[in-house]
Short mmCIF file of C-alpha atoms in Angstrom, two decimals:
data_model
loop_
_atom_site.label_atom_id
_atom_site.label_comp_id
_atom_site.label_asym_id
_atom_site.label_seq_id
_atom_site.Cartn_x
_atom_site.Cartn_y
_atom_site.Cartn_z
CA UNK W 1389 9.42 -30.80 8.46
CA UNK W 1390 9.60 -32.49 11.67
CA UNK W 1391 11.36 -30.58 14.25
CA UNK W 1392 12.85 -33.44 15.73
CA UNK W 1393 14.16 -33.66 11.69
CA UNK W 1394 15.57 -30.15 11.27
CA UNK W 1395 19.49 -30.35 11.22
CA UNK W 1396 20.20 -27.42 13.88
CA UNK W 1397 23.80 -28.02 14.09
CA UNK W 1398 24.74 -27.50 9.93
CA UNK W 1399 21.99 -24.90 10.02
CA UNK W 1400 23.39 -22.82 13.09
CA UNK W 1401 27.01 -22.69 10.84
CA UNK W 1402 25.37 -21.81 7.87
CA UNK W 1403 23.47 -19.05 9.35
CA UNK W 1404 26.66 -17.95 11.42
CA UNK W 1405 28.59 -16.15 8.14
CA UNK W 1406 25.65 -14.91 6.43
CA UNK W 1407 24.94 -12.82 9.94
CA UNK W 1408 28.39 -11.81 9.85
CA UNK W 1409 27.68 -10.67 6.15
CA UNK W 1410 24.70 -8.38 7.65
CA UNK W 1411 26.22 -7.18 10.51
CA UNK W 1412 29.05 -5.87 8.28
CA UNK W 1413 26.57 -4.08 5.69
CA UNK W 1414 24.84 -2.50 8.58
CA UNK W 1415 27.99 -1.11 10.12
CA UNK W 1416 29.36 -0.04 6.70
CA UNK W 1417 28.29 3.93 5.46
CA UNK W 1418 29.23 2.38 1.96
CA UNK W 1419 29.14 -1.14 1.51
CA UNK W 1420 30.98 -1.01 -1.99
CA UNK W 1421 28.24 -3.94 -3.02
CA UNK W 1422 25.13 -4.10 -3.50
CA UNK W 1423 24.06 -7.55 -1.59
CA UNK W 1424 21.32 -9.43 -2.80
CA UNK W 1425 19.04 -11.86 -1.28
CA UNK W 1426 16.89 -14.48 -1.88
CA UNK W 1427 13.01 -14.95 -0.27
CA UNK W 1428 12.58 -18.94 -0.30
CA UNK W 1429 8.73 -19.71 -0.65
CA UNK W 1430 7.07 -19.76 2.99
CA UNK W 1431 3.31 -19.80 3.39
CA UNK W 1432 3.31 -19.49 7.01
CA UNK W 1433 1.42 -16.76 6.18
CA UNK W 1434 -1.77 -18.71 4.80
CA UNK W 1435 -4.42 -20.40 6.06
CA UNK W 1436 -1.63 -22.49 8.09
CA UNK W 1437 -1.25 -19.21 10.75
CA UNK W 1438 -4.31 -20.76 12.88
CA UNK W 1439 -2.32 -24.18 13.27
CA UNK W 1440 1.20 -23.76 15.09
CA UNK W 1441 2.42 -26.80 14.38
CA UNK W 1442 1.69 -26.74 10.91
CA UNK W 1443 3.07 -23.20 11.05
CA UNK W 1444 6.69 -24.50 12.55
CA UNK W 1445 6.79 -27.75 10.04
CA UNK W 1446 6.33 -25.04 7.17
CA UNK W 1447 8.60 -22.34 8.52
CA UNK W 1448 11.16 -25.53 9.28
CA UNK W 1449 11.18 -26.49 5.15
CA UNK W 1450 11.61 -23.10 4.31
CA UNK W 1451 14.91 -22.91 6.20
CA UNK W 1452 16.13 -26.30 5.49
CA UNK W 1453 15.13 -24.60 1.39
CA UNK W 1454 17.67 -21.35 1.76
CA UNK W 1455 20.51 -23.57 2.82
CA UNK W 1456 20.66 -24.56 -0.85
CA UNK W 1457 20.29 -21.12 -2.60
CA UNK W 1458 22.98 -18.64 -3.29
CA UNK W 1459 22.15 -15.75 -0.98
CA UNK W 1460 24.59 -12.93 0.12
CA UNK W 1461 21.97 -12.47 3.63
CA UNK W 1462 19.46 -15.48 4.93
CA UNK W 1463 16.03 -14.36 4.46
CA UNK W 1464 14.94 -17.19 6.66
CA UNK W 1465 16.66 -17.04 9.50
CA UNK W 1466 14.34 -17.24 12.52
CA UNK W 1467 10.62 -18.74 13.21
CA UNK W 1468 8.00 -16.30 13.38
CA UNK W 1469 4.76 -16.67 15.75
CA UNK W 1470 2.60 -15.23 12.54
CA UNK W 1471 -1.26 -14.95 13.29
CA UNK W 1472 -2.20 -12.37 10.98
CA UNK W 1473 -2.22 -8.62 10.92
CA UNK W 1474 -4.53 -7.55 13.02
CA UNK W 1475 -3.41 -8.55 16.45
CA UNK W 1476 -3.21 -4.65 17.35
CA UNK W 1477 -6.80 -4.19 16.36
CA UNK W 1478 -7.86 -7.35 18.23
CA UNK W 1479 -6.83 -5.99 21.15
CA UNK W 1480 -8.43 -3.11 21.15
CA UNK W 1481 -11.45 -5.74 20.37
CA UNK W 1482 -11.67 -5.94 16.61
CA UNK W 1483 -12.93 -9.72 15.96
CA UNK W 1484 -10.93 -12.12 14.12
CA UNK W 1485 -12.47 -14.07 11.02
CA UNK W 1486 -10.56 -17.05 10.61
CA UNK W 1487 -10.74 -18.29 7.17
CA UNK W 1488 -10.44 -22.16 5.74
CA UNK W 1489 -8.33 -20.86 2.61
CA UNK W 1490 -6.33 -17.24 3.64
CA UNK W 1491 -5.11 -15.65 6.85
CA UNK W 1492 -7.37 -14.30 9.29
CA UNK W 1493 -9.04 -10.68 8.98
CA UNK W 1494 -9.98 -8.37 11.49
CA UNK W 1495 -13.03 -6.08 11.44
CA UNK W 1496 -12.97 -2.99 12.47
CA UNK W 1497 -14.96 -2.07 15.62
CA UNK W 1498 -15.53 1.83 16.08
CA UNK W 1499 -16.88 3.93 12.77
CA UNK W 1500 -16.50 7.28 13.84
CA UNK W 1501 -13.79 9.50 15.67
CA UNK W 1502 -15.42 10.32 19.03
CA UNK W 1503 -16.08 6.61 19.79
CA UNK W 1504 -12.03 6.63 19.77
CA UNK W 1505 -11.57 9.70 21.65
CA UNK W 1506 -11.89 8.29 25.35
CA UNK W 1507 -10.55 4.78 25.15
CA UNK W 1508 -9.69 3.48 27.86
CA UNK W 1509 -6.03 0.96 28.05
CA UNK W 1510 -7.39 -3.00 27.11
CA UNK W 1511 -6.54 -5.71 28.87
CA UNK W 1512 -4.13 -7.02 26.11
CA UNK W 1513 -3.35 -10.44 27.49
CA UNK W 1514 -7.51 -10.72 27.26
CA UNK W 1515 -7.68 -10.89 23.22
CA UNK W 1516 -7.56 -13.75 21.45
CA UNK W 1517 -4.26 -13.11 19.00
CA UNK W 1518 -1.98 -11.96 21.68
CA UNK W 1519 -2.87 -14.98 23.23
CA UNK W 1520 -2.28 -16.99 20.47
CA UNK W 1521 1.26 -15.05 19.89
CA UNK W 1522 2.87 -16.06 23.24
CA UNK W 1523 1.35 -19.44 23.22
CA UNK W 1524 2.88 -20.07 20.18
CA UNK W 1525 6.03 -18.24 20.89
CA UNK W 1526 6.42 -20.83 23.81
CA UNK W 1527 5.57 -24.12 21.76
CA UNK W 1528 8.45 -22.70 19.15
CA UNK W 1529 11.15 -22.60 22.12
CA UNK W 1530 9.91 -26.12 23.27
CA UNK W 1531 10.08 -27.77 20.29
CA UNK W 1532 13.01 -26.44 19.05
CA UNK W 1533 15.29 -26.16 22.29
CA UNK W 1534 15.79 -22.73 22.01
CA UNK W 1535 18.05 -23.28 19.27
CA UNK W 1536 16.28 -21.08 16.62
CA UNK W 1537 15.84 -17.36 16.66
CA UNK W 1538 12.08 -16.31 16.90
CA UNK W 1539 10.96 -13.03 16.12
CA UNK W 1540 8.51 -10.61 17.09
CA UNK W 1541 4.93 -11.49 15.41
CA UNK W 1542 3.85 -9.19 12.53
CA UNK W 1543 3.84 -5.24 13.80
CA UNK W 1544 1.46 -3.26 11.91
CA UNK W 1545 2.67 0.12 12.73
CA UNK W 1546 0.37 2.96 14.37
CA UNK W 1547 -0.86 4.09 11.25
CA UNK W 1548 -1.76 0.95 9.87
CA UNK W 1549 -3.76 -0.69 13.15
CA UNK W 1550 -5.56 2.36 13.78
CA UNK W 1551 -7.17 1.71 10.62
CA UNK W 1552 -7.74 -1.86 11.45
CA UNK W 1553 -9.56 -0.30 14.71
CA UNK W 1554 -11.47 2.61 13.21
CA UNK W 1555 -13.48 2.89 10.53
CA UNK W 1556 -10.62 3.65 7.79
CA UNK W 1557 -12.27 6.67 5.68
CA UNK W 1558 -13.34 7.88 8.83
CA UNK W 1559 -9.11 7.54 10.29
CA UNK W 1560 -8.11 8.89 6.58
CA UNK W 1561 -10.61 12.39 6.85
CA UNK W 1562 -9.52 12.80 11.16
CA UNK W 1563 -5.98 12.23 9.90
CA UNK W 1564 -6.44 15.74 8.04
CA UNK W 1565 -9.17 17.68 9.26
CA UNK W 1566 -8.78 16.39 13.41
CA UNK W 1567 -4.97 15.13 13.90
CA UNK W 1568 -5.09 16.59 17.33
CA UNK W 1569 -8.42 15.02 18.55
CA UNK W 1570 -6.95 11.71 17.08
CA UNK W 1571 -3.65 12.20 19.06
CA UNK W 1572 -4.85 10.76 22.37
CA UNK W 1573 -5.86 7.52 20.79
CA UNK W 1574 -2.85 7.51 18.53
CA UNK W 1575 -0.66 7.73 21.50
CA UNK W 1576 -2.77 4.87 23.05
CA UNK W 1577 -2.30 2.90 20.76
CA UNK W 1578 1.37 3.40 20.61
CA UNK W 1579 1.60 2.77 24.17
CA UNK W 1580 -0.19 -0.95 23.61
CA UNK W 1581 1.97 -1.79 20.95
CA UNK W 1582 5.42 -1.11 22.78
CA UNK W 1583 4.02 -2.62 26.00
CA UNK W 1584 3.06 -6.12 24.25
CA UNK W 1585 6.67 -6.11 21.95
CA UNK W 1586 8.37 -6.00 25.59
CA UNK W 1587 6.03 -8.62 26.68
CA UNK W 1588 7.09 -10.59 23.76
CA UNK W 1589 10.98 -9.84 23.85
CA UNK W 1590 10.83 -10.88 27.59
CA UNK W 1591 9.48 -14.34 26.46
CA UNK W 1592 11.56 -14.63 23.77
CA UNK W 1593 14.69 -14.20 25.85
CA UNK W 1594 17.79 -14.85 24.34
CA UNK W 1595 15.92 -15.99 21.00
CA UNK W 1596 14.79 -12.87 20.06
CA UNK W 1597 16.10 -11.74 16.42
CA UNK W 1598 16.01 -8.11 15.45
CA UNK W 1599 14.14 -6.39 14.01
CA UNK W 1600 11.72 -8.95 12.64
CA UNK W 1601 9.09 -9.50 10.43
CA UNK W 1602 9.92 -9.43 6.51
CA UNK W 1603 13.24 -7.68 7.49
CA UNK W 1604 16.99 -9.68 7.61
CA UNK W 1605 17.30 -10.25 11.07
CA UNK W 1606 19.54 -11.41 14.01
CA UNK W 1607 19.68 -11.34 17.77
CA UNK W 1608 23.22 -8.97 16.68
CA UNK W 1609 20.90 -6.31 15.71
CA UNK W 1610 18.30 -3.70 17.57
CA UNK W 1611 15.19 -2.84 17.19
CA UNK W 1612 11.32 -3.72 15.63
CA UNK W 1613 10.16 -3.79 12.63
CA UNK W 1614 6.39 -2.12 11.31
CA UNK W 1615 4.40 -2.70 8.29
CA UNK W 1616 3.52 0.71 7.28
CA UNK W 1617 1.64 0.87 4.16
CA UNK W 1618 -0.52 3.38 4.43
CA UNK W 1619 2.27 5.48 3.85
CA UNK W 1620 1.95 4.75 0.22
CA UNK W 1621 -1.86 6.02 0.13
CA UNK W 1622 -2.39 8.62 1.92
CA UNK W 1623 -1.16 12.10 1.77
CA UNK W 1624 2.37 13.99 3.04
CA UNK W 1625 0.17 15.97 5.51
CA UNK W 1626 -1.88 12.43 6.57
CA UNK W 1627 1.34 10.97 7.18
CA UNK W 1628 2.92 13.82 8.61
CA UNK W 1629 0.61 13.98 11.63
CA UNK W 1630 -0.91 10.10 12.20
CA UNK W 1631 2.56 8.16 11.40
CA UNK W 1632 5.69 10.28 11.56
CA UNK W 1633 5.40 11.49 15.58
CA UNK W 1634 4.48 7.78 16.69
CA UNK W 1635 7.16 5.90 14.64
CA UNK W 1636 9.44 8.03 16.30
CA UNK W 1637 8.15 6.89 19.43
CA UNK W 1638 8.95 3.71 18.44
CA UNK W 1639 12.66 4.21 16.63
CA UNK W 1640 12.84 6.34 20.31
CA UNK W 1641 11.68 3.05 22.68
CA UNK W 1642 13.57 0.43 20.64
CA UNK W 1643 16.40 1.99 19.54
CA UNK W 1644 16.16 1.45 15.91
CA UNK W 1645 13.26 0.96 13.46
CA UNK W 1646 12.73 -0.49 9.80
CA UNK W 1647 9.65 -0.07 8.09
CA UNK W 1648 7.84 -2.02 5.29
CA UNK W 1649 5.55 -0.89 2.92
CA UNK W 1650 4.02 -2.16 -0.46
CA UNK W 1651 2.77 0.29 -3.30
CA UNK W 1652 4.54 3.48 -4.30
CA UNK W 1653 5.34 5.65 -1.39
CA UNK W 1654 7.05 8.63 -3.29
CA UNK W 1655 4.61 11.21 -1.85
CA UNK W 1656 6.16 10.63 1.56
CA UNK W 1657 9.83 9.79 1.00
CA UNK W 1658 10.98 13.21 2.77
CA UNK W 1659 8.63 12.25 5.72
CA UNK W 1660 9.45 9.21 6.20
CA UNK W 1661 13.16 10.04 6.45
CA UNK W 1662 12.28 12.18 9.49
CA UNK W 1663 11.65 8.94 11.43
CA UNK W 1664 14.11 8.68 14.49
CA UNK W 1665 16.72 5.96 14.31
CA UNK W 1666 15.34 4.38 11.19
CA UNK W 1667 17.72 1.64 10.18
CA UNK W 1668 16.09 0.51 6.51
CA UNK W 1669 13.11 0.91 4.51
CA UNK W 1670 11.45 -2.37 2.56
CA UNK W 1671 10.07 -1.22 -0.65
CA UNK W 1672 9.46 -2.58 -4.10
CA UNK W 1673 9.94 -1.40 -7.50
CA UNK W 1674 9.33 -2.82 -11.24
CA UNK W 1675 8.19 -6.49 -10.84
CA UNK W 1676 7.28 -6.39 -7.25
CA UNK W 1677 4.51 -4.41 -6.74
CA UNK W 1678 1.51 -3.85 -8.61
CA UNK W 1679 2.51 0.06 -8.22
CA UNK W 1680 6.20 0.05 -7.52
CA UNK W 1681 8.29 2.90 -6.64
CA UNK W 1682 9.79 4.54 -9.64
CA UNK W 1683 13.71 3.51 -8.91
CA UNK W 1684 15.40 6.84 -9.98
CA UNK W 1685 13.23 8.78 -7.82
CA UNK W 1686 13.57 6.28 -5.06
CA UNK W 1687 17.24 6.25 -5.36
CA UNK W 1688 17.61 9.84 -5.44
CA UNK W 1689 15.25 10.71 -1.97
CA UNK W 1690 17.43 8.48 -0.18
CA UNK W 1691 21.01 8.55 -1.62
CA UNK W 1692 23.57 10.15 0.86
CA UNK W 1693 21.37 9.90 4.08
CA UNK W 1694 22.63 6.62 5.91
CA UNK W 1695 19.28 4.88 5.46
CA UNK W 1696 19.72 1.65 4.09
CA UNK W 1697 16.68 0.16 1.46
CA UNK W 1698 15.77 -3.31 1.31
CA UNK W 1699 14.50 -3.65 -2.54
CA UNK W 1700 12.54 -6.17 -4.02
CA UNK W 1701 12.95 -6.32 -7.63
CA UNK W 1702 11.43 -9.15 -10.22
CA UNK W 1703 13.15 -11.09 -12.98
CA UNK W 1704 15.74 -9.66 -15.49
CA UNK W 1705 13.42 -8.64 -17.73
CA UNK W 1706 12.80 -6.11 -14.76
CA UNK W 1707 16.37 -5.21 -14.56
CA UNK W 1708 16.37 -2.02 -16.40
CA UNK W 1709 15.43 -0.08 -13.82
CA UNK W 1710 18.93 -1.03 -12.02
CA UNK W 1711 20.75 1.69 -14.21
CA UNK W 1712 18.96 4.14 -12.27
CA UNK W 1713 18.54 2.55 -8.69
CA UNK W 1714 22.32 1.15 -8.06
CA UNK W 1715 24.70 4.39 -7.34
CA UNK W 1716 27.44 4.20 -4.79
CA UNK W 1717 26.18 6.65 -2.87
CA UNK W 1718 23.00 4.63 -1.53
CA UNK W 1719 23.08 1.70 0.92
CA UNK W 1720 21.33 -1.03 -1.27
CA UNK W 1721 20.57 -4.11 -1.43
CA UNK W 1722 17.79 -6.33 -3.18
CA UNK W 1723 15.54 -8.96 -2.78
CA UNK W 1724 14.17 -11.35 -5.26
CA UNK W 1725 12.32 -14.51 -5.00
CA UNK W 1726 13.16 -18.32 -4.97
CA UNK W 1727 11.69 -19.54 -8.85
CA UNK W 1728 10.98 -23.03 -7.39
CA UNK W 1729 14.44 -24.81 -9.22
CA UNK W 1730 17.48 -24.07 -7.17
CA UNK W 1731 19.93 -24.10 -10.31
CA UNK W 1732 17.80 -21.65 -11.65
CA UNK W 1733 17.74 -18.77 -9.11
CA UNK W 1734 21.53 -19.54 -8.35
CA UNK W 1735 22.27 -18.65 -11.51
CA UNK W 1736 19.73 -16.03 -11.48
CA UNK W 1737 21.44 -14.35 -8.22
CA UNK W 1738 25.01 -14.93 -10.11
CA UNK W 1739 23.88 -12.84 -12.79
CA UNK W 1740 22.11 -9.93 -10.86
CA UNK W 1741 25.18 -9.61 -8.41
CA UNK W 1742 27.48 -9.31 -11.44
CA UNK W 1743 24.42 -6.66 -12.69
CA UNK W 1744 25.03 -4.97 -9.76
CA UNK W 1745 28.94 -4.69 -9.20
CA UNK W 1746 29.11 -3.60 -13.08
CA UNK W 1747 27.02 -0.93 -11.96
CA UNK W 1748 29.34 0.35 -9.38
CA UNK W 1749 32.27 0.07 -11.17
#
């Protein structure tokens, strides 16, 4: 779409209640619900990244899409400046393979742990992605008047770009055996990633939603968001001491933090609820994921503790697995996918919401 197209005004109202609708589940300790929301398709995440003004026309269709779906939260609520996930490692100088048919991939540069021992701080307005992020950032608030919320661009979390940066089996065996001769560069890298999210709030301004990336977001909320999915496989001790201490460093900085991952994460579900001010976890189970959580277990690590899950679930014949995930004592809600009619997933969100609230009752 055509941002000169895009009907701002109708689209501003719609997304008005449905932040209201958010705001209220976050303050709640019990929402008494279980919301569920619906991902429209958006392939801003293809091959399209390298273009931004393919990228915006996309991202544009995708909104103008959820305005005609059933949805309790809007997915699609802001533009994001998406140019693949290794911007973290391509600033610490990781080069980017662009790709004529799939999102960029980074390389990592350094295969063993003493080349990462003595970095020095990059230049991170010097790498190409960063670049790439603010520029488009800035072409976003141009060509939509600053009437859209933008987000941050993708945040791979410590854990995750360290890999990207150093040789992975080589990050996995220092994450055990040297933790502490990692810590320097772990910190490092922490640093770089909290200095370029201010960089990018400040340009957002008054744009900026929160917390970003794959999360339900609004400038009414706090925070980043990370993709953390290493956390689903490596170890408890791995994660313990290479994710846990610099995620809090983040929830610390910004005040809240939600965290993504793909795959089954069970190993690390106590861990991972040791992360300060963690808003909401992102996690999958049965017709997600080609691993998904199991959802009793899931459930029962985080019932009672104030952390709210964002679950994606696939189609009824997944739904089984709701008799065990949906208990009033954990903050809930779910996530399933747009099935390309609109009828169709109406009715299919109709029928999981009434799923849901026989549950409860």
């Amino acid at each position: 779409m055509d941002p000169r197209d895009f009907p701002y005004e109708l689209f501003s109202k719609f997304k008005a209640e449905k932040e209201q609708n958010l705001l209220a589940f976050h303050r709640a300790s019990q929402p008494g619900e279980v919301p569920v929301v619906v991902r429209v398709p958006n392939n801003a995440s293809g091959k399209v990244c390298r273009y931004r003004e393919q990228s915006l026309a996309v991202q544009l269709d995708a909104m103008a899409l959820s305005m005609q779906v059933k949805s309790d939260f809007l997915y699609t609520s802001y533009l994001e400046p998406w140019h693949g996930v290794g911007v973290y490692a391509n600033i610490f100088g990781s080069p980017v393979n662009w790709s004529d048919y799939d999102a960029p991939q980074t390389h990592y540069l350094y295969h063993a742990l003493e080349e990462v021992e003595n970095l020095k701080h990059p230049d991170i307005m010097a790498a190409e992605l960063p670049q790439m992020v603010m520029e488009t950032m800035r072409y976003f608030r141009k060509m939509t008047g600053d009437r859209l919320d933008i987000c941050l661009t993708d945040t791979q979390s410590p854990n995750d770009s360290a890999s990207l940066i150093l040789d992975t089996t080589a990050f996995f065996t220092a994450s055990l055996a040297d933790p502490e001769r990692l810590e320097p560069f772990m910190n490092l890298l922490t640093d770089v990633m909290i200095e370029f999210s201010e960089m990018q709030f400040e340009a957002l301004g008054s744009t900026a939603s929160h917390p970003g990336h794959g999360f339900l977001s609004t400038p009414g909320l706090r925070g980043i968001a990370v993709s953390d999915d290493n956390m689903a496989v490596i170890s408890k001790p791995s994660y313990r001491n290479t994710a846990l201490p610099y995620n809090n460093r983040l929830g610390e900085h910004f005040g809240c933090v939600s965290i993504h991952t793909c795959g089954n994460f069970k190993q690390n579900y106590e861990i991972v609820k040791q992360v300060k001010n963690l808003q909401l976890v992102d996690c999958a189970v049965s017709g997600a994921d080609p691993d998904p959580n199991n959802a009793g277990k899931l459930a029962a690590a985080f019932a009672g503790s104030g952390i709210a899950l964002k679950v994606r679930i696939g189609g009824p014949e997944h739904w089984h697995v709701l008799d065990e995930l949906v208990r009033p004592d954990l903050k809930l809600m779910l996530q399933i996918s747009h099935e390309g009619d609109v009828a169709q997933t109406n009715a299919t969100y109709e029928a999981l919401k009434a799923r849901c609230q026989a549950l409860l009752n």
